[in-house]
Amino acid sequence: MRSYPHGAEIFVLDGEFADEAGRYASGCWLRLPAGSAHRPYTTRGCTLYVKRGGLRYLTSANEFAHDLAADRQR
C-alpha cells in the first residue's frame, strides 16, 4: 500500500500503470487528494512522473492567500 498524506499527481509517461481502481495508459493523469492510498502495480512496465504533496494551485483563493502569508513569515 502506498499512501500520500499530502496528496499527489501521477502522469503516465509510457506503458501502463494500474491500481485497484483501474488501468491507466500512457498520457493518463491522476490526482490523488491528501490522505489517499492505493496499491499500484504494472504488468508491462511503465514510466511515471509523480509529484507528491503541494497541489497548492487546487486550493481556494482564500486558502492560497493564507498559506502565502504564512510562508512569508517563515
CSV table of C-alpha atoms in Angstrom, one decimal:
chain,number,residue,atom,x,y,z
A,1,MET,CA,0.0,0.0,0.0
A,2,ARG,CA,1.3,3.4,-1.0
A,3,SER,CA,-0.1,6.4,0.8
A,4,TYR,CA,0.0,10.2,0.1
A,5,PRO,CA,-0.6,12.1,3.3
A,6,HIS,CA,-0.3,15.4,1.4
A,7,GLY,CA,-1.8,14.2,-1.9
A,8,ALA,CA,0.0,13.5,-5.3
A,9,GLU,CA,-0.3,13.8,-9.0
A,10,ILE,CA,0.7,10.9,-11.3
A,11,PHE,CA,1.3,11.2,-15.0
A,12,VAL,CA,1.8,8.1,-17.0
A,13,LEU,CA,4.6,8.8,-19.5
A,14,ASP,CA,5.0,5.4,-21.0
A,15,GLY,CA,3.5,1.9,-20.6
A,16,GLU,CA,0.6,1.0,-18.4
A,17,PHE,CA,0.1,1.6,-14.7
A,18,ALA,CA,-2.8,0.1,-12.6
A,19,ASP,CA,-4.3,0.1,-9.1
A,20,GLU,CA,-7.4,-1.3,-7.5
A,21,ALA,CA,-9.5,1.5,-9.2
A,22,GLY,CA,-8.4,0.8,-12.8
A,23,ARG,CA,-5.8,0.8,-15.5
A,24,TYR,CA,-4.0,3.9,-16.9
A,25,ALA,CA,-2.3,4.1,-20.2
A,26,SER,CA,0.3,6.5,-21.4
A,27,GLY,CA,-1.0,10.0,-21.3
A,28,CYS,CA,-3.3,9.5,-18.3
A,29,TRP,CA,-3.1,11.9,-15.4
A,30,LEU,CA,-4.3,11.1,-11.9
A,31,ARG,CA,-4.9,13.4,-8.9
A,32,LEU,CA,-4.8,11.7,-5.5
A,33,PRO,CA,-6.1,14.0,-2.8
A,34,ALA,CA,-4.5,14.4,0.6
A,35,GLY,CA,-4.9,11.1,2.6
A,36,SER,CA,-5.2,8.9,-0.5
A,37,ALA,CA,-3.8,5.4,-0.6
A,38,HIS,CA,-3.6,2.7,-3.3
A,39,ARG,CA,-1.9,-0.5,-4.4
A,40,PRO,CA,-0.1,0.4,-7.6
A,41,TYR,CA,1.3,-2.3,-10.0
A,42,THR,CA,2.2,-2.8,-13.6
A,43,THR,CA,2.3,-6.0,-15.7
A,44,ARG,CA,4.0,-4.5,-18.8
A,45,GLY,CA,6.2,-1.9,-17.1
A,46,CYS,CA,5.7,1.9,-17.1
A,47,THR,CA,7.5,5.2,-16.6
A,48,LEU,CA,5.7,7.7,-14.3
A,49,TYR,CA,6.1,11.2,-13.2
A,50,VAL,CA,5.0,11.5,-9.6
A,51,LYS,CA,4.6,14.9,-7.9
A,52,ARG,CA,3.9,14.4,-4.2
A,53,GLY,CA,2.2,16.9,-2.0
A,54,GLY,CA,1.7,20.5,-2.7
A,55,LEU,CA,-1.2,20.8,-5.1
A,56,ARG,CA,-1.5,24.4,-3.9
A,57,TYR,CA,-2.9,25.6,-7.2
A,58,LEU,CA,-6.0,23.4,-6.5
A,59,THR,CA,-6.8,25.2,-3.2
A,60,SER,CA,-9.2,28.1,-2.9
A,61,ALA,CA,-8.0,31.6,-3.3
A,62,ASN,CA,-8.5,32.3,0.4
A,63,GLU,CA,-6.5,29.3,1.4
A,64,PHE,CA,-3.8,30.2,-1.0
A,65,ALA,CA,-3.5,33.8,0.3
A,66,HIS,CA,-3.4,32.5,3.9
A,67,ASP,CA,-0.7,29.9,3.0
A,68,LEU,CA,1.3,32.6,1.1
A,69,ALA,CA,1.2,35.0,4.1
A,70,ALA,CA,2.4,32.2,6.4
A,71,ASP,CA,5.2,31.3,4.1
A,72,ARG,CA,6.4,34.9,4.0
A,73,GLN,CA,6.5,35.0,7.8
A,74,ARG,CA,8.8,32.0,8.0
